PDB file of C-alpha atoms in Angstrom:
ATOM      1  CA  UNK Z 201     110.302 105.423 108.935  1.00  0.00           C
ATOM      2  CA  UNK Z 202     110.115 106.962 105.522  1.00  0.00           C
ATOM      3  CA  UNK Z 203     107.391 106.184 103.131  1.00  0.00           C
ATOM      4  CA  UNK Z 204     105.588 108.259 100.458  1.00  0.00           C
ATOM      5  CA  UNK Z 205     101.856 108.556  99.505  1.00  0.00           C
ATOM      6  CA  UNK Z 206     100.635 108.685  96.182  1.00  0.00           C
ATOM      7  CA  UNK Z 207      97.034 109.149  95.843  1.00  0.00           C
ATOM      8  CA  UNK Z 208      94.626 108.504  92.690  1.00  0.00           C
ATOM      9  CA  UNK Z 209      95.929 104.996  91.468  1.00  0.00           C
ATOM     10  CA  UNK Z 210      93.907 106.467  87.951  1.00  0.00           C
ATOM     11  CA  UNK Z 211      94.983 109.008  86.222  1.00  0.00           C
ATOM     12  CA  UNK Z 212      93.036 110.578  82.857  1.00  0.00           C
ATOM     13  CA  UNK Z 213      94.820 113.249  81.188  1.00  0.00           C
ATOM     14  CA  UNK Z 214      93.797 114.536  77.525  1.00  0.00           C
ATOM     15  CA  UNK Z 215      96.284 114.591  74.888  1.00  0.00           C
ATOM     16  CA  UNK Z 216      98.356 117.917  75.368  1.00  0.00           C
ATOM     17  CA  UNK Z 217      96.655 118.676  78.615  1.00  0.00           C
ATOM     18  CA  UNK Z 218      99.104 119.533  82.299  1.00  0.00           C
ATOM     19  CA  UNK Z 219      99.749 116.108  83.637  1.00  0.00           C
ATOM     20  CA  UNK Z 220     100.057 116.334  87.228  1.00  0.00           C
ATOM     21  CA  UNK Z 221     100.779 113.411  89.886  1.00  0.00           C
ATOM     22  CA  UNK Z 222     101.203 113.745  93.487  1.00  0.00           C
ATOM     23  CA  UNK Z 223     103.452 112.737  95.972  1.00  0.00           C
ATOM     24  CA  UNK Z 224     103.448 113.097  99.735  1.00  0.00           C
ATOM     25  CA  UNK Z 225     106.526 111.959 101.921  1.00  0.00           C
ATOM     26  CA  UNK Z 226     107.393 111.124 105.382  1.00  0.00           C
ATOM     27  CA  UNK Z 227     110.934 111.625 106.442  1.00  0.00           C
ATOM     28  CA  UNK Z 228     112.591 112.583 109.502  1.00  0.00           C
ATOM     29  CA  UNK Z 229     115.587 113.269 107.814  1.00  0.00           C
ATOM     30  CA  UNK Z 230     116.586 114.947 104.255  1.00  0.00           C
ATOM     31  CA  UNK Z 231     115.040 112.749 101.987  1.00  0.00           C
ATOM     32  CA  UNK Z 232     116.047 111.791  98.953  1.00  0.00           C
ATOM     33  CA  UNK Z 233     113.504 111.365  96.665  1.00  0.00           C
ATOM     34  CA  UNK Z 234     112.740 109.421  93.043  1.00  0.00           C
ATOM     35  CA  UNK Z 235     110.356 108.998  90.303  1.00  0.00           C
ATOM     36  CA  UNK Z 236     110.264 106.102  88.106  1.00  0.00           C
ATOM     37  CA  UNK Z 237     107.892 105.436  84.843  1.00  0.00           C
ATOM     38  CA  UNK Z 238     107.327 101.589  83.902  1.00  0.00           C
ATOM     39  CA  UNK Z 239     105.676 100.434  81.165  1.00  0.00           C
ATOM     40  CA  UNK Z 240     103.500  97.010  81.051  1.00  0.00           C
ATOM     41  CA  UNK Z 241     106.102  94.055  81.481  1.00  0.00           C
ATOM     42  CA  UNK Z 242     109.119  96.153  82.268  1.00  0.00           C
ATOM     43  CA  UNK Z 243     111.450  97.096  84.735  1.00  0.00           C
ATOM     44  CA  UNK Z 244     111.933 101.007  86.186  1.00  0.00           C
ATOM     45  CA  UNK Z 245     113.026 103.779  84.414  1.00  0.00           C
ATOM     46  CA  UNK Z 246     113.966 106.868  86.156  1.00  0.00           C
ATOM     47  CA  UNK Z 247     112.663 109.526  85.376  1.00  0.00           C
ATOM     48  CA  UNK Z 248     114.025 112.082  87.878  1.00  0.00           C
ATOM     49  CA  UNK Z 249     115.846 112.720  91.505  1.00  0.00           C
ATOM     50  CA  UNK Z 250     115.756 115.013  94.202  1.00  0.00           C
ATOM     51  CA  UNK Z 251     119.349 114.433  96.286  1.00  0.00           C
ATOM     52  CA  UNK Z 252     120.316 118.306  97.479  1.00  0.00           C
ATOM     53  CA  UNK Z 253     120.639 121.667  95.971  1.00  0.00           C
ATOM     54  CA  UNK Z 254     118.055 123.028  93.879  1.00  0.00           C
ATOM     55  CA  UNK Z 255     114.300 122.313  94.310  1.00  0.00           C
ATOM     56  CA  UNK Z 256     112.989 121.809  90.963  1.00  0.00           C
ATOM     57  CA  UNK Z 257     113.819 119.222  89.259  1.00  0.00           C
ATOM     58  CA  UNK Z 258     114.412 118.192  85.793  1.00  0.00           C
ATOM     59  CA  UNK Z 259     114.010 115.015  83.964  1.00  0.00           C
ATOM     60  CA  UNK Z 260     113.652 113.277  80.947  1.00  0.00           C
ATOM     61  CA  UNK Z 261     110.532 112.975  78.628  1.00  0.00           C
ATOM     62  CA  UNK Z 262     109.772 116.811  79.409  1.00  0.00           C
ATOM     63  CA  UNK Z 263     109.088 116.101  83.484  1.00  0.00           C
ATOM     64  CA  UNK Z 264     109.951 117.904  86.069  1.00  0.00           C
ATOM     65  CA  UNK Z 265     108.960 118.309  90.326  1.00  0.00           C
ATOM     66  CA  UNK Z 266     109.590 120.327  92.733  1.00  0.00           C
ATOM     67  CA  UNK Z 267     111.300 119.582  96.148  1.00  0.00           C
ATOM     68  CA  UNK Z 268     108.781 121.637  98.600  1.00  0.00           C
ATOM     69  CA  UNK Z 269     109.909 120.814 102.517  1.00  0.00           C
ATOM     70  CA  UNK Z 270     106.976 122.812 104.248  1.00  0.00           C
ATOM     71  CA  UNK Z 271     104.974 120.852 101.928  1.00  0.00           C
ATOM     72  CA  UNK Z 272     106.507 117.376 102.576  1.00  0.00           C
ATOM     73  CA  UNK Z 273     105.722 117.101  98.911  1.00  0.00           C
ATOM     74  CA  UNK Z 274     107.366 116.267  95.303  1.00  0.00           C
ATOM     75  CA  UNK Z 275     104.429 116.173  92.370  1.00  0.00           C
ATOM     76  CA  UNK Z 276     105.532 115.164  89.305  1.00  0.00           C
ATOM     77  CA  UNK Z 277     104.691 117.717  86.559  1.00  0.00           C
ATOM     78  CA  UNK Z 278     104.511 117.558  82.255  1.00  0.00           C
ATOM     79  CA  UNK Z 279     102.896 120.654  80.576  1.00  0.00           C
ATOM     80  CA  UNK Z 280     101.742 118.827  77.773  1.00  0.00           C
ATOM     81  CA  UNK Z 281     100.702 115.575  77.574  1.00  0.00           C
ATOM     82  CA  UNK Z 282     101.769 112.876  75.006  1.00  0.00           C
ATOM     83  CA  UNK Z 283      99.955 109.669  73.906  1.00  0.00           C
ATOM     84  CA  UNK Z 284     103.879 107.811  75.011  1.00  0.00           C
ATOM     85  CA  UNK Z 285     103.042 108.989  78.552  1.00  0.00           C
ATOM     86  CA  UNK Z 286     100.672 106.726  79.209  1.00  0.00           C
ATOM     87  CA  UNK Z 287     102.368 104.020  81.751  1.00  0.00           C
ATOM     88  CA  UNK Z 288     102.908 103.503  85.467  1.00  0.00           C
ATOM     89  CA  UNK Z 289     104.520 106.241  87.486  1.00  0.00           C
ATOM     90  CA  UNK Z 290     106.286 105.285  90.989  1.00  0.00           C
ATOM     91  CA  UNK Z 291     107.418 107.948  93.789  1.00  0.00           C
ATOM     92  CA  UNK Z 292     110.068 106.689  95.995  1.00  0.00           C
ATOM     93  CA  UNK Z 293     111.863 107.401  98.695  1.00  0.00           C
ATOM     94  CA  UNK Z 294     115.348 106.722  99.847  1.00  0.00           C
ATOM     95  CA  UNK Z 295     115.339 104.424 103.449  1.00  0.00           C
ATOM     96  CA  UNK Z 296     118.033 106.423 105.238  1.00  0.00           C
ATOM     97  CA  UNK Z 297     121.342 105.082 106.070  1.00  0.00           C
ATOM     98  CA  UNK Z 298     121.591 102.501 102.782  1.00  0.00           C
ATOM     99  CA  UNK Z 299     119.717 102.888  99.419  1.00  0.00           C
ATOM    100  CA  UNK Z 300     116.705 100.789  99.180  1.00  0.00           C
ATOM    101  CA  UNK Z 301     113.865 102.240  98.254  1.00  0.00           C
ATOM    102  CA  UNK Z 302     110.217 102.613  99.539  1.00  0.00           C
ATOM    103  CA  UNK Z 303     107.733 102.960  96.510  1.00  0.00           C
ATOM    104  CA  UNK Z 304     104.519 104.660  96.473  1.00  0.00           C
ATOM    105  CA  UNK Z 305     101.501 102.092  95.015  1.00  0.00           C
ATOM    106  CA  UNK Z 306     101.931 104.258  91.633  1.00  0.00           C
ATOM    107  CA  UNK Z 307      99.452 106.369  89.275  1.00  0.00           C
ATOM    108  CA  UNK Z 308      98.479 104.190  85.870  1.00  0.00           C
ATOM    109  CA  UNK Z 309      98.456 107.777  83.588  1.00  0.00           C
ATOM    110  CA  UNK Z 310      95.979 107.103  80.846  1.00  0.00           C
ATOM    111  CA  UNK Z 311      96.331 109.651  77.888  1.00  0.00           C
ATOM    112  CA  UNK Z 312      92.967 110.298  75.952  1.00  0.00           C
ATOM    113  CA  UNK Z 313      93.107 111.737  72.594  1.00  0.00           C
TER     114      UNK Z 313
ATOM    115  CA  UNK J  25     123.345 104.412  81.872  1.00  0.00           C
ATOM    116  CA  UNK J  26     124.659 101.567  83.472  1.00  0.00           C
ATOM    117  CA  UNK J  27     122.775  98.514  82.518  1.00  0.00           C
ATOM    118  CA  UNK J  28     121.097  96.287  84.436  1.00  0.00           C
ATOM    119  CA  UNK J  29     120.196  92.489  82.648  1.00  0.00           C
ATOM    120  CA  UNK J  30     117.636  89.951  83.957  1.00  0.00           C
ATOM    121  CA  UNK J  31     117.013  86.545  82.745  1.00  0.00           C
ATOM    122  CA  UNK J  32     114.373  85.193  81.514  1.00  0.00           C
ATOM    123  CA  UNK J  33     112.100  87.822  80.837  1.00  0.00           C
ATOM    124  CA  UNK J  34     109.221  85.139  81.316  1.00  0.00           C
ATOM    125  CA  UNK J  35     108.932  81.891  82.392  1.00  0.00           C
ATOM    126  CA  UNK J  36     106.153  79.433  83.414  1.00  0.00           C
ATOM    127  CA  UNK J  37     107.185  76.612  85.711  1.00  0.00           C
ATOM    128  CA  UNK J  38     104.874  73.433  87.023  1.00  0.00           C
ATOM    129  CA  UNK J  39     104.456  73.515  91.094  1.00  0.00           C
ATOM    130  CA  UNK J  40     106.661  72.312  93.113  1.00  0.00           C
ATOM    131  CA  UNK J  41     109.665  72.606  91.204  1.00  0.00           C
ATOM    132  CA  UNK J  42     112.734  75.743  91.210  1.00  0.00           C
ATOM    133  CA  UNK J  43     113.017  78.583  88.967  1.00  0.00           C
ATOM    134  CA  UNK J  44     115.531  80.774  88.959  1.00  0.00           C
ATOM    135  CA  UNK J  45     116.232  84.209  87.736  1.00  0.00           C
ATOM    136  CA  UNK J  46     119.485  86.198  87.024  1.00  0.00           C
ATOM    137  CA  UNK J  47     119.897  89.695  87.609  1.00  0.00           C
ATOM    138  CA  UNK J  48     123.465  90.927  85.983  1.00  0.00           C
ATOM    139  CA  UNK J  49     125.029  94.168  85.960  1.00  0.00           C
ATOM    140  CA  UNK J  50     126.435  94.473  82.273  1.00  0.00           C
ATOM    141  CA  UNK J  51     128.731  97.626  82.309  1.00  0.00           C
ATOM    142  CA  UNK J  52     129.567  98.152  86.210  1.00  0.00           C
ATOM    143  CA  UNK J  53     130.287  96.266  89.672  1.00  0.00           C
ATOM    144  CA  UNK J  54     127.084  96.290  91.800  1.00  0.00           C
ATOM    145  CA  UNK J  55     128.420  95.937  95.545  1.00  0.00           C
ATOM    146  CA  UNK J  56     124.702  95.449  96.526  1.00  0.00           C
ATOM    147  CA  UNK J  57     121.782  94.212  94.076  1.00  0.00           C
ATOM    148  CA  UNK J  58     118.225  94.242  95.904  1.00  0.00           C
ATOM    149  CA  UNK J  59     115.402  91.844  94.599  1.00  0.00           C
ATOM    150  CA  UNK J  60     111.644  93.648  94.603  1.00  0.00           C
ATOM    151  CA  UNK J  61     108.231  91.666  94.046  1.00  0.00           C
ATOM    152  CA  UNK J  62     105.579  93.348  92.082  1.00  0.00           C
ATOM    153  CA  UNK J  63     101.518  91.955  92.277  1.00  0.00           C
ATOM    154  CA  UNK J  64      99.395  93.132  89.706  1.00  0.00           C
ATOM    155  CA  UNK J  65      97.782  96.856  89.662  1.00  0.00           C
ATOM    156  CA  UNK J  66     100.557  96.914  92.635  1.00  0.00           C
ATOM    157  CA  UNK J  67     103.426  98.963  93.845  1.00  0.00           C
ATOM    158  CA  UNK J  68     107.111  97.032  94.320  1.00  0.00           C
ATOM    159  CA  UNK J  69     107.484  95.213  97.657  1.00  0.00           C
ATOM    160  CA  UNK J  70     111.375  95.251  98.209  1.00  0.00           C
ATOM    161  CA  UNK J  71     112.040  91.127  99.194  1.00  0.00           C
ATOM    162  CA  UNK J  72     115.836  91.399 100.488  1.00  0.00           C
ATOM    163  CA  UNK J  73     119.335  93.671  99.686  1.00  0.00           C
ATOM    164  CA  UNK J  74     122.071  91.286  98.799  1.00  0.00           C
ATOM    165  CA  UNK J  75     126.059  92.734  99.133  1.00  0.00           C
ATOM    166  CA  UNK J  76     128.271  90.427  97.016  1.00  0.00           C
ATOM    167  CA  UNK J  77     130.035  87.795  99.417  1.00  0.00           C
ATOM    168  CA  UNK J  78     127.396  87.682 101.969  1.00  0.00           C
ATOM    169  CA  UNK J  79     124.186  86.666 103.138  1.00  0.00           C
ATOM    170  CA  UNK J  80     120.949  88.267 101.947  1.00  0.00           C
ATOM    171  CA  UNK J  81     119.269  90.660 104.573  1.00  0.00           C
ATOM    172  CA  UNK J  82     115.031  89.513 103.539  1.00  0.00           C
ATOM    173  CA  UNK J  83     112.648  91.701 104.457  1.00  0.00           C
ATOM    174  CA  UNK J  84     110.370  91.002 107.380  1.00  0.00           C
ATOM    175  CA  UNK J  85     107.669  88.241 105.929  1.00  0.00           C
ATOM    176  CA  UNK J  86     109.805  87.177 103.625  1.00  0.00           C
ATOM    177  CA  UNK J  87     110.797  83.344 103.823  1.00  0.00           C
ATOM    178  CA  UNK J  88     114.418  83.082 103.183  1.00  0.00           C
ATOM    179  CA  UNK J  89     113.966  79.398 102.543  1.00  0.00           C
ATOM    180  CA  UNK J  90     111.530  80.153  99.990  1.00  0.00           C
ATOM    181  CA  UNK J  91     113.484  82.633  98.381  1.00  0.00           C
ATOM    182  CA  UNK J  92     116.813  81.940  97.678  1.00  0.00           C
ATOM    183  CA  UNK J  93     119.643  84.813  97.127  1.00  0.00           C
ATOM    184  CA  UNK J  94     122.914  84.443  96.294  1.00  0.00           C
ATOM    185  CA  UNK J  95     125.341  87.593  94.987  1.00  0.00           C
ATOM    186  CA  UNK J  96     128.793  85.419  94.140  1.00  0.00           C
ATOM    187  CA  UNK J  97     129.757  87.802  92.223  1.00  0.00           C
ATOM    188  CA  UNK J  98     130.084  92.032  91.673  1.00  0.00           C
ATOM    189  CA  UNK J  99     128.125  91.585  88.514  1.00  0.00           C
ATOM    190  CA  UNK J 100     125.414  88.842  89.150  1.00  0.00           C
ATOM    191  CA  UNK J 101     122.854  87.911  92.183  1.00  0.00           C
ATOM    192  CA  UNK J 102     120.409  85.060  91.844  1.00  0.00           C
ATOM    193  CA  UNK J 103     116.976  84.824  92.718  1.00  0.00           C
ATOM    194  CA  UNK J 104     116.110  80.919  93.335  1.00  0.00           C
ATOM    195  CA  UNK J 105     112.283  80.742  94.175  1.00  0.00           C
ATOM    196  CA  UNK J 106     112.216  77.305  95.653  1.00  0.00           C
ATOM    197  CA  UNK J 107     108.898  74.862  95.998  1.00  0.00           C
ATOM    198  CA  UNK J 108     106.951  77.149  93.552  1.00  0.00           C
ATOM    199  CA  UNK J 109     103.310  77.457  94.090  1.00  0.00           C
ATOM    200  CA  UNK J 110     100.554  79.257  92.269  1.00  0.00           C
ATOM    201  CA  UNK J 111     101.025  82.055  94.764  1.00  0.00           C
ATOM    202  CA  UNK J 112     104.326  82.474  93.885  1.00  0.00           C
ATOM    203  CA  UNK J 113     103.370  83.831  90.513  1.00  0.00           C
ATOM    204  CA  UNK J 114     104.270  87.536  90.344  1.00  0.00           C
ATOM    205  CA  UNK J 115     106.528  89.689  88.469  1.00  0.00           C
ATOM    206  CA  UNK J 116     110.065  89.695  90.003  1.00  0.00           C
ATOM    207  CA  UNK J 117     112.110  93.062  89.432  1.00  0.00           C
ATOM    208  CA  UNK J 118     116.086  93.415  90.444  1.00  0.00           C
ATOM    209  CA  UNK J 119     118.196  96.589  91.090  1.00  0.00           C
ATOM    210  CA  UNK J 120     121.595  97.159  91.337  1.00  0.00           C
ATOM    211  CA  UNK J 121     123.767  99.693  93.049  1.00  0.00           C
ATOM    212  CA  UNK J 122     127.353 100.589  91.816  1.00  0.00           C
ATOM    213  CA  UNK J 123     127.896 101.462  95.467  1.00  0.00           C
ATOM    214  CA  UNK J 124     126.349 101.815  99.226  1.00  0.00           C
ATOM    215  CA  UNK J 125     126.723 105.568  99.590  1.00  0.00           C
ATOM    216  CA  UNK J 126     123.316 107.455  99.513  1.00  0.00           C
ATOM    217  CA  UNK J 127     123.827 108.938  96.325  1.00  0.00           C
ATOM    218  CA  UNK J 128     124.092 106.078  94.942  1.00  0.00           C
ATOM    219  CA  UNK J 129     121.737 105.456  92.032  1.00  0.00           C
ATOM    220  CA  UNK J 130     120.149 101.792  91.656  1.00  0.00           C
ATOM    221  CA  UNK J 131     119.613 100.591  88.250  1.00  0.00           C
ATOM    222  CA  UNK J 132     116.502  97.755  87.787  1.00  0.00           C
ATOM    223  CA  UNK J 133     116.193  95.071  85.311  1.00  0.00           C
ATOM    224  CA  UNK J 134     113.717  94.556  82.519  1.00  0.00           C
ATOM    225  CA  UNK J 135     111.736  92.451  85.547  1.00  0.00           C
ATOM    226  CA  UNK J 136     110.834  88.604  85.319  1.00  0.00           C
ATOM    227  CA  UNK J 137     107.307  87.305  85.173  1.00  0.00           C
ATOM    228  CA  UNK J 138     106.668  84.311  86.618  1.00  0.00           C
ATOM    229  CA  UNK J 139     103.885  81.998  85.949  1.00  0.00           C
ATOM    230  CA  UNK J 140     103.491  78.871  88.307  1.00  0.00           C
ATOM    231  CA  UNK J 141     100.735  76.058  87.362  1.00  0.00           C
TER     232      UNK J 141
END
């Protein structure tokens, strides 16, 4: 079954510092994989998505990640940090065959000044 | 983007009574909507996939008598939580999906806290 790990539930970054977040899947076929940002009292926003084709992956707000098979990974990645990045971050996985979605348990990103 | 709606964005309901929440699709037909339970500090438990016309599919451990689902329509599924108790009191998220192939985005609501007392 496909799931993904997301280790560190806490996350400190300073202001303008790499933010980086890790995510670890489990698929036994091509996965196709998410991240979502939510703030406090809101639904998902997606941030980015890995379906086929090229590895590295752009998104909004400055993110990106990269799609690394031998790695079974796809970290999330923001060269600077901004005090607006502070929220909850979600990795996900698509279940094959249908598109629900397995979450990670998230990273809370705290941005210090 | 397409647009997912949810209604209410809060709402705090005495025991034993029946809340329920919308989840509407504003600018597109969702052929399946899926309903997600968040706890606090938590990630999002995925509850059931609804396809409009049918019955729910719930998620293992999830009561289906508890939780009611009905998708009448391409642009709106209900969540009806039924009986509510304390435990029941969680924030509710729904996501919508303009189609069933795997490249499919899903779009999610604004998410519904609910408060039982």
């Amino acid at each position: 079954a496909q799931s993904v790990t997301q280790l560190g539930s806490h996350v400190s970054v300073s202001e303008g510092a790499l933010v980086l977040l890790r995510c670890n899947y489990s698929s036994s076929v091509p996965p196709y994989l998410f991240w979502y940002v939510q703030y406090p009292n809101q639904g998902l926003q997606l941030l980015l998505k890995y379906t086929t084709g090229a590895t590295l992956v752009k998104g909004i707000n400055g993110f990106e990640a990269e799609f690394k098979k031998s790695e079974t990974s796809f970290h999330l990645t923001k060269p600077s940090a901004h005090m607006s990045d502070a929220a909850e971050y979600f990795c996900a996985v698509r279940l094959y065959g249908n598109n629900r979605l397995a979450f990670g348990k998230g990273n809370q990103v705290v941005v210090i000044p | 983007g397409a647009v997912v709606s949810q209604h209410p964005s809060r709402v705090i309901c005495k025991s034993g009574t029946s809340v329920k929440i919308e989840c509407r699709s504003l600018d597109f037909q969702a052929t399946t909507m899926f309903w997600y339970r968040q706890f606090p500090k938590q990630s999002l438990m995925l509850m059931a996939t609804s396809n409009e016309g049918s019955k729910a599919t719930y998620e293992q451990g999830v009561e289906k008598d508890k939780f009611l689902i009905n998708h009448a329509s391409l642009t709106l599924s209900t969540l009806t939580v039924t009986s509510a108790h304390p435990e029941d009191s969680s924030f509710y998220i729904c996501s919508a999906s303009p189609g069933t192939g795997t490249n499919t985005e899903a779009f999610f609501g604004q998410g519904t806290r609910l408060t039982v007392v």
